[in-house]
Short mmCIF file of N, CA and C in Angstrom, two decimals:
data_model
loop_
_atom_site.label_atom_id
_atom_site.label_comp_id
_atom_site.label_asym_id
_atom_site.label_seq_id
_atom_site.Cartn_x
_atom_site.Cartn_y
_atom_site.Cartn_z
N UNK V 1 8.05 -9.02 12.88
CA UNK V 1 6.88 -10.07 12.34
C UNK V 1 6.02 -9.26 11.64
N UNK V 2 5.42 -7.92 12.14
CA UNK V 2 4.54 -7.29 11.44
C UNK V 2 4.52 -6.68 10.50
N UNK V 3 5.97 -6.35 9.98
CA UNK V 3 7.39 -5.34 9.26
C UNK V 3 6.44 -3.81 9.15
N UNK V 4 6.05 -3.68 10.55
CA UNK V 4 5.92 -2.43 10.43
C UNK V 4 6.69 -1.16 11.21
N UNK V 5 7.16 -0.89 10.53
CA UNK V 5 8.85 -0.15 10.82
C UNK V 5 8.54 1.51 10.38
N UNK V 6 7.65 1.59 9.88
CA UNK V 6 8.25 3.07 10.03
C UNK V 6 6.89 4.25 9.51
N UNK V 7 6.97 4.47 10.00
CA UNK V 7 5.20 5.52 10.59
C UNK V 7 4.22 5.92 8.80
N UNK V 8 3.05 5.25 9.11
CA UNK V 8 2.07 5.20 7.88
C UNK V 8 2.21 4.39 7.08
N UNK V 9 3.14 2.93 7.71
CA UNK V 9 2.80 1.97 7.09
C UNK V 9 2.14 0.54 7.19
N UNK V 10 1.59 0.04 6.11
CA UNK V 10 0.65 -1.25 6.23
C UNK V 10 0.35 -2.11 5.69
N UNK V 11 0.54 -3.11 6.79
CA UNK V 11 0.23 -4.47 6.02
C UNK V 11 -1.11 -5.71 6.08
N UNK V 12 -1.16 -6.68 5.26
CA UNK V 12 -1.82 -7.38 5.09
C UNK V 12 -1.40 -8.68 6.61
N UNK V 13 -2.31 -8.71 7.56
CA UNK V 13 -2.33 -10.01 8.23
C UNK V 13 -2.91 -11.09 8.57
N UNK V 14 -2.98 -12.35 8.21
CA UNK V 14 -3.54 -12.93 8.34
C UNK V 14 -4.49 -12.68 10.23
N UNK V 15 -5.60 -13.15 10.40
CA UNK V 15 -5.84 -12.74 11.83
C UNK V 15 -6.41 -14.49 12.30
N UNK V 16 -5.15 -14.57 13.28
CA UNK V 16 -5.42 -15.87 14.28
C UNK V 16 -5.18 -15.28 15.87
N UNK V 17 -5.14 -16.71 16.78
CA UNK V 17 -5.16 -15.79 17.86
C UNK V 17 -3.83 -15.23 18.38
N UNK V 18 -2.54 -15.73 17.36
CA UNK V 18 -1.58 -15.11 17.78
C UNK V 18 -1.16 -13.78 17.19
N UNK V 19 -1.84 -13.73 15.85
CA UNK V 19 -1.51 -12.30 15.35
C UNK V 19 -2.75 -11.26 16.64
N UNK V 20 -4.04 -11.55 16.65
CA UNK V 20 -4.38 -11.03 17.49
C UNK V 20 -3.82 -10.30 18.70
N UNK V 21 -3.25 -11.15 19.70
CA UNK V 21 -2.65 -10.74 20.97
C UNK V 21 -1.51 -10.02 20.48
N UNK V 22 -0.25 -10.01 19.19
CA UNK V 22 0.76 -8.74 18.88
C UNK V 22 -0.45 -7.95 18.50
N UNK V 23 -1.58 -7.56 17.74
CA UNK V 23 -2.34 -6.16 17.99
C UNK V 23 -2.58 -5.35 18.88
N UNK V 24 -2.93 -6.46 19.86
CA UNK V 24 -3.83 -6.03 21.76
C UNK V 24 -2.19 -5.00 22.16
N UNK V 25 -1.07 -5.84 21.58
CA UNK V 25 0.37 -4.80 22.80
C UNK V 25 0.74 -3.52 21.13
N UNK V 26 -0.08 -3.62 20.21
CA UNK V 26 0.45 -2.48 19.39
C UNK V 26 -0.34 -1.69 19.38
N UNK V 27 -1.55 -1.47 20.06
CA UNK V 27 -3.17 -0.70 20.13
C UNK V 27 -3.24 0.64 20.27
N UNK V 28 -2.26 1.49 21.13
CA UNK V 28 -1.71 2.83 21.27
C UNK V 28 -1.10 3.34 20.75
N UNK V 29 -0.57 2.59 18.93
CA UNK V 29 0.02 2.91 18.05
C UNK V 29 -0.60 2.91 16.80
N UNK V 30 -1.42 1.67 16.83
CA UNK V 30 -1.22 1.26 15.58
C UNK V 30 -3.15 1.13 14.60
N UNK V 31 -3.46 1.64 14.02
CA UNK V 31 -4.90 1.10 13.76
C UNK V 31 -5.11 0.06 12.82
N UNK V 32 -6.28 -0.49 12.94
CA UNK V 32 -6.24 -1.66 12.23
C UNK V 32 -7.73 -2.14 12.03
N UNK V 33 -8.57 -3.18 11.05
CA UNK V 33 -9.24 -3.68 11.13
C UNK V 33 -9.20 -4.49 9.45
N UNK V 34 -10.45 -4.98 9.67
CA UNK V 34 -11.12 -5.63 8.23
C UNK V 34 -11.61 -5.00 6.84
N UNK V 35 -10.33 -4.84 5.95
CA UNK V 35 -10.61 -4.32 4.80
C UNK V 35 -11.22 -5.04 3.49
N UNK V 36 -11.91 -4.20 2.93
CA UNK V 36 -12.96 -4.76 1.43
C UNK V 36 -12.38 -5.12 0.77
N UNK V 37 -12.90 -5.14 -0.63
CA UNK V 37 -12.23 -5.95 -1.73
C UNK V 37 -11.77 -4.45 -2.32
N UNK V 38 -12.47 -3.99 -2.38
CA UNK V 38 -11.89 -2.49 -3.00
C UNK V 38 -10.99 -1.79 -2.42
N UNK V 39 -10.60 -1.50 -1.16
CA UNK V 39 -9.70 -0.92 -0.76
C UNK V 39 -8.50 -1.98 -0.58
N UNK V 40 -8.41 -3.19 -0.75
CA UNK V 40 -7.51 -4.15 -0.79
C UNK V 40 -6.79 -4.06 -2.67
N UNK V 41 -7.99 -3.72 -3.40
CA UNK V 41 -7.34 -3.40 -4.81
C UNK V 41 -6.60 -2.36 -5.17
N UNK V 42 -7.11 -1.28 -4.32
CA UNK V 42 -6.44 0.04 -4.42
C UNK V 42 -5.15 0.44 -4.13
N UNK V 43 -4.84 -0.35 -3.16
CA UNK V 43 -3.90 -0.32 -1.79
C UNK V 43 -3.17 -1.31 -2.99
N UNK V 44 -2.79 -2.53 -3.89
CA UNK V 44 -2.36 -2.95 -4.46
C UNK V 44 -1.70 -2.05 -5.70
N UNK V 45 -3.17 -2.22 -5.89
CA UNK V 45 -2.86 -1.36 -7.61
C UNK V 45 -1.92 -0.14 -7.68
N UNK V 46 -2.04 1.13 -6.38
CA UNK V 46 -1.39 2.51 -6.26
C UNK V 46 -0.14 2.22 -5.72
N UNK V 47 -0.52 1.45 -4.16
CA UNK V 47 0.72 1.43 -4.38
C UNK V 47 1.55 0.13 -3.58
N UNK V 48 1.67 -0.77 -4.84
CA UNK V 48 1.94 -2.09 -4.69
C UNK V 48 3.39 -2.44 -4.99
N UNK V 49 4.41 -2.91 -4.25
CA UNK V 49 5.66 -2.83 -4.40
C UNK V 49 5.95 -4.45 -4.36
N UNK V 50 6.49 -5.32 -5.54
CA UNK V 50 6.94 -6.24 -4.93
C UNK V 50 8.10 -6.71 -4.28
N UNK V 51 8.80 -7.81 -3.77
CA UNK V 51 10.07 -7.77 -3.13
C UNK V 51 10.81 -9.32 -3.93
N UNK V 52 11.56 -8.58 -4.88
CA UNK V 52 12.14 -9.21 -5.84
C UNK V 52 13.43 -9.69 -5.44
N UNK V 53 14.58 -10.53 -5.75
CA UNK V 53 15.84 -10.69 -5.21
C UNK V 53 16.08 -9.54 -3.84
N UNK V 54 14.94 -9.56 -2.67
CA UNK V 54 15.28 -8.49 -1.58
C UNK V 54 15.56 -6.72 -2.43
N UNK V 55 14.95 -6.80 -3.93
CA UNK V 55 14.77 -5.43 -3.73
C UNK V 55 13.18 -4.93 -4.16
N UNK V 56 13.11 -3.27 -4.20
CA UNK V 56 11.77 -3.10 -4.13
C UNK V 56 11.38 -2.66 -5.11
N UNK V 57 10.10 -3.30 -6.30
CA UNK V 57 10.21 -3.39 -7.84
C UNK V 57 8.49 -2.61 -7.62
N UNK V 58 8.23 -1.77 -8.13
CA UNK V 58 6.93 -1.45 -8.64
C UNK V 58 6.35 -2.58 -9.40
N UNK V 59 4.88 -2.99 -8.75
CA UNK V 59 3.99 -3.69 -9.71
C UNK V 59 3.63 -2.68 -10.45
N UNK V 60 4.58 -2.77 -11.74
CA UNK V 60 3.98 -2.17 -13.01
C UNK V 60 3.20 -3.20 -14.14
N UNK V 61 3.34 -4.41 -14.00
CA UNK V 61 2.78 -5.58 -15.29
C UNK V 61 3.01 -6.76 -14.65
N UNK V 62 2.35 -7.35 -15.28
CA UNK V 62 2.12 -8.90 -14.35
C UNK V 62 3.37 -9.64 -14.58
N UNK V 63 4.06 -9.71 -15.31
CA UNK V 63 5.98 -10.26 -15.40
C UNK V 63 6.20 -10.57 -14.54
N UNK V 64 6.66 -9.40 -13.64
CA UNK V 64 7.29 -9.29 -12.23
C UNK V 64 5.94 -10.34 -11.17
N UNK V 65 4.90 -10.64 -11.22
CA UNK V 65 4.43 -11.34 -10.43
C UNK V 65 4.47 -12.38 -10.84
N UNK V 66 4.49 -13.14 -12.21
CA UNK V 66 4.26 -14.38 -12.65
C UNK V 66 6.00 -15.27 -12.54
N UNK V 67 6.73 -14.19 -12.70
CA UNK V 67 8.07 -14.59 -12.54
C UNK V 67 8.62 -15.01 -11.19
N UNK V 68 7.84 -14.30 -10.18
CA UNK V 68 8.22 -14.97 -8.73
C UNK V 68 7.56 -15.67 -7.78
N UNK V 69 6.00 -14.98 -8.43
CA UNK V 69 4.40 -16.08 -7.65
C UNK V 69 3.93 -17.52 -8.72
N UNK V 70 5.05 -17.08 -9.79
CA UNK V 70 3.86 -18.06 -11.23
C UNK V 70 3.73 -19.66 -10.17
N UNK V 71 5.03 -20.34 -9.92
CA UNK V 71 4.71 -21.72 -9.40
C UNK V 71 3.46 -21.89 -8.22
N UNK V 72 3.43 -20.74 -7.64
CA UNK V 72 1.96 -21.44 -6.82
C UNK V 72 0.48 -20.79 -7.32
N UNK V 73 0.73 -19.66 -8.17
CA UNK V 73 -0.67 -20.19 -9.02
C UNK V 73 -1.43 -18.45 -9.58
N UNK V 74 0.23 -18.00 -9.09
CA UNK V 74 -0.94 -16.49 -8.95
C UNK V 74 0.10 -15.97 -10.12
N UNK V 75 0.01 -15.67 -10.78
CA UNK V 75 0.00 -14.82 -12.43
C UNK V 75 -0.16 -13.54 -12.54
N UNK V 76 -1.05 -12.61 -11.83
CA UNK V 76 -1.74 -11.54 -12.44
C UNK V 76 -2.30 -10.97 -11.32
N UNK V 77 -2.30 -9.85 -11.35
CA UNK V 77 -2.02 -8.47 -10.14
C UNK V 77 -3.59 -9.10 -9.83
N UNK V 78 -4.42 -9.52 -10.14
CA UNK V 78 -5.99 -9.96 -9.47
C UNK V 78 -5.54 -11.03 -9.40
N UNK V 79 -4.84 -11.90 -9.75
CA UNK V 79 -4.49 -13.09 -8.36
C UNK V 79 -4.45 -12.79 -7.56
N UNK V 80 -2.88 -12.36 -7.39
CA UNK V 80 -2.63 -11.50 -6.16
C UNK V 80 -3.64 -10.78 -5.30
N UNK V 81 -4.41 -10.32 -6.04
CA UNK V 81 -5.39 -8.91 -4.57
C UNK V 81 -6.46 -10.12 -4.26
N UNK V 82 -7.11 -11.50 -5.57
CA UNK V 82 -7.36 -12.32 -4.68
C UNK V 82 -7.18 -13.16 -3.62
N UNK V 83 -5.82 -13.59 -4.14
CA UNK V 83 -5.51 -14.21 -2.64
C UNK V 83 -5.52 -13.50 -1.43
N UNK V 84 -5.01 -12.08 -1.52
CA UNK V 84 -4.51 -11.59 -0.39
C UNK V 84 -6.02 -11.29 0.28
N UNK V 85 -7.39 -10.88 -0.22
CA UNK V 85 -8.41 -11.03 0.13
C UNK V 85 -9.18 -11.98 0.55
N UNK V 86 -8.61 -13.23 -0.14
CA UNK V 86 -9.41 -14.46 0.65
C UNK V 86 -9.05 -14.55 1.33
N UNK V 87 -7.59 -14.66 1.74
CA UNK V 87 -6.46 -15.45 2.80
C UNK V 87 -6.71 -16.53 2.21
N UNK V 88 -5.92 -16.92 1.36
CA UNK V 88 -6.35 -18.37 0.92
C UNK V 88 -5.00 -18.98 1.27
N UNK V 89 -4.66 -20.49 0.06
CA UNK V 89 -3.85 -21.52 0.34
C UNK V 89 -2.11 -20.70 0.77
N UNK V 90 -1.72 -19.82 -0.41
CA UNK V 90 -0.42 -18.74 -0.64
C UNK V 90 -0.73 -17.61 -0.18
N UNK V 91 -1.24 -17.25 0.93
CA UNK V 91 -1.77 -16.07 1.45
C UNK V 91 -0.33 -15.82 2.02
N UNK V 92 0.69 -16.25 2.54
CA UNK V 92 1.99 -16.27 3.42
C UNK V 92 3.05 -15.98 2.32
N UNK V 93 3.00 -16.37 1.26
CA UNK V 93 3.98 -15.94 0.14
C UNK V 93 3.57 -14.81 -0.70
N UNK V 94 1.81 -14.79 -0.89
CA UNK V 94 1.62 -13.29 -1.07
C UNK V 94 2.04 -12.04 -0.52
N UNK V 95 1.36 -12.27 -0.08
CA UNK V 95 2.15 -11.44 1.39
C UNK V 95 3.10 -10.77 1.56
N UNK V 96 3.82 -11.99 1.67
CA UNK V 96 5.39 -12.06 1.82
C UNK V 96 6.11 -11.02 0.41
N UNK V 97 5.07 -11.50 -0.75
CA UNK V 97 5.77 -11.25 -2.02
C UNK V 97 5.75 -9.43 -1.94
N UNK V 98 4.67 -8.99 -1.03
CA UNK V 98 4.30 -7.55 -1.44
C UNK V 98 5.51 -6.79 -0.40
N UNK V 99 5.45 -5.66 -0.29
CA UNK V 99 6.67 -4.91 -0.07
C UNK V 99 5.72 -3.92 1.27
N UNK V 100 5.21 -4.23 2.22
CA UNK V 100 4.75 -3.14 3.06
C UNK V 100 4.53 -1.86 2.70
N UNK V 101 2.65 -0.97 2.55
CA UNK V 101 2.61 0.13 1.87
C UNK V 101 2.93 0.97 2.34
N UNK V 102 3.78 1.75 1.79
CA UNK V 102 3.93 3.40 2.23
C UNK V 102 2.83 4.22 2.02
N UNK V 103 2.15 4.79 3.33
CA UNK V 103 1.02 5.40 3.19
C UNK V 103 1.15 7.21 3.70
N UNK V 104 0.15 7.98 3.06
CA UNK V 104 0.53 9.04 3.09
C UNK V 104 -0.17 9.55 4.59
N UNK V 105 -0.02 10.57 4.93
CA UNK V 105 -0.59 11.12 6.46
C UNK V 105 -2.23 11.34 5.87
N UNK V 106 -3.19 11.48 6.44
CA UNK V 106 -4.75 10.83 5.99
C UNK V 106 -5.14 12.42 5.49
N UNK V 107 -5.95 12.57 4.35
CA UNK V 107 -6.30 14.07 4.09
C UNK V 107 -7.27 14.04 5.25
N UNK V 108 -7.05 15.82 5.63
CA UNK V 108 -7.60 16.08 6.62
C UNK V 108 -6.94 16.36 8.17
N UNK V 109 -5.74 15.31 8.16
CA UNK V 109 -5.39 14.93 8.83
C UNK V 109 -5.70 13.75 10.01
N UNK V 110 -5.06 13.88 10.89
CA UNK V 110 -5.44 13.00 12.27
C UNK V 110 -6.40 13.20 13.27
N UNK V 111 -6.68 12.61 13.97
CA UNK V 111 -7.61 13.04 14.97
C UNK V 111 -7.24 13.81 16.07
N UNK V 112 -7.51 15.28 16.59
CA UNK V 112 -6.02 16.29 17.80
C UNK V 112 -6.07 15.48 18.48
N UNK V 113 -6.53 14.43 19.21
CA UNK V 113 -5.89 13.71 19.68
C UNK V 113 -5.29 12.41 19.34
N UNK V 114 -4.02 11.77 18.59
CA UNK V 114 -4.06 10.55 17.64
C UNK V 114 -4.33 9.28 18.85
N UNK V 115 -3.55 9.41 19.44
CA UNK V 115 -2.96 8.45 20.64
C UNK V 115 -4.26 8.04 21.03
N UNK V 116 -5.64 8.53 20.99
CA UNK V 116 -6.37 7.75 21.82
C UNK V 116 -7.08 6.73 21.28
N UNK V 117 -7.93 5.69 21.78
CA UNK V 117 -8.55 4.61 20.75
C UNK V 117 -9.53 4.94 20.00
N UNK V 118 -9.75 4.41 18.93
CA UNK V 118 -10.82 4.60 18.32
C UNK V 118 -12.19 4.97 18.66
N UNK V 119 -12.46 4.27 19.82
CA UNK V 119 -13.74 4.59 20.59
C UNK V 119 -13.76 5.57 21.06
N UNK V 120 -12.38 5.94 21.36
CA UNK V 120 -12.94 7.13 22.80
C UNK V 120 -12.57 8.42 21.67
N UNK V 121 -12.63 8.25 20.69
CA UNK V 121 -12.48 9.76 19.55
C UNK V 121 -10.91 9.97 18.68
N UNK V 122 -9.92 8.94 18.70
CA UNK V 122 -8.81 9.08 18.36
C UNK V 122 -8.65 8.32 17.05
N UNK V 123 -7.75 7.63 17.09
CA UNK V 123 -7.42 7.16 15.55
C UNK V 123 -6.95 5.92 15.69
N UNK V 124 -6.52 5.01 16.94
CA UNK V 124 -5.47 4.13 16.85
C UNK V 124 -6.27 2.55 17.30
N UNK V 125 -6.50 1.66 17.56
CA UNK V 125 -7.05 0.35 17.82
C UNK V 125 -7.83 0.11 16.69
N UNK V 126 -8.82 -1.26 16.87
CA UNK V 126 -9.22 -1.90 16.31
C UNK V 126 -10.61 -0.95 15.61
N UNK V 127 -10.44 -0.89 14.03
CA UNK V 127 -11.51 0.19 13.46
C UNK V 127 -12.91 -0.53 12.74
N UNK V 128 -12.08 -1.96 12.81
CA UNK V 128 -13.32 -2.94 12.19
C UNK V 128 -13.25 -2.24 10.71
N UNK V 129 -14.92 -2.65 10.18
CA UNK V 129 -14.55 -2.15 8.86
C UNK V 129 -14.92 -0.69 8.15
N UNK V 130 -14.63 0.54 9.36
CA UNK V 130 -14.42 1.59 9.08
C UNK V 130 -12.76 1.89 9.27
N UNK V 131 -11.67 1.08 9.10
CA UNK V 131 -10.31 0.95 8.45
C UNK V 131 -10.45 1.47 6.73
N UNK V 132 -11.47 0.95 6.40
CA UNK V 132 -11.73 1.00 4.05
C UNK V 132 -11.80 3.37 4.33
N UNK V 133 -12.31 3.18 5.08
CA UNK V 133 -12.44 5.04 5.22
C UNK V 133 -11.11 5.84 5.47
N UNK V 134 -10.35 5.62 6.44
CA UNK V 134 -8.85 5.40 6.67
C UNK V 134 -8.49 5.22 5.27
N UNK V 135 -7.96 4.65 5.29
CA UNK V 135 -7.21 3.74 4.30
C UNK V 135 -7.14 5.01 3.20
N UNK V 136 -8.30 5.09 2.50
CA UNK V 136 -8.95 5.95 1.09
C UNK V 136 -8.59 7.33 1.55
N UNK V 137 -8.65 7.68 3.07
CA UNK V 137 -8.00 9.26 3.06
C UNK V 137 -6.50 8.96 2.83
N UNK V 138 -5.71 8.23 3.38
CA UNK V 138 -4.69 8.18 3.66
C UNK V 138 -3.66 7.34 2.00
N UNK V 139 -4.39 6.47 1.01
CA UNK V 139 -3.50 5.96 0.34
C UNK V 139 -3.58 7.62 -0.95
#
């Protein structure tokens, strides 16, 4: 459901009660938080791949997006960024179009004890707005 199949993968999810419960279950293994617009835009522009006919296609031009998501009013990369960031009415379709982001290890490495919670000096758990710094190090 979260589409996190590899280490250092990243996805966007709508924060509801059900997804909060899922995040609580994976707390010892994943870091999450609320990204800002700059982070969302950087991820989609640099690491964005779309799912077209079950294949991973790089988002290199707007034609790929318009052919797949045009019927939902999403015709360019900026529309896709806006839909993801604002969690608009077509968020589910837009998010399903995006392939999970394959990120690198963070510059400077993980914390010495990676599996400690963020509050205890580790890297996992809810980072809230500090997720932006981690994603920049991994992008």
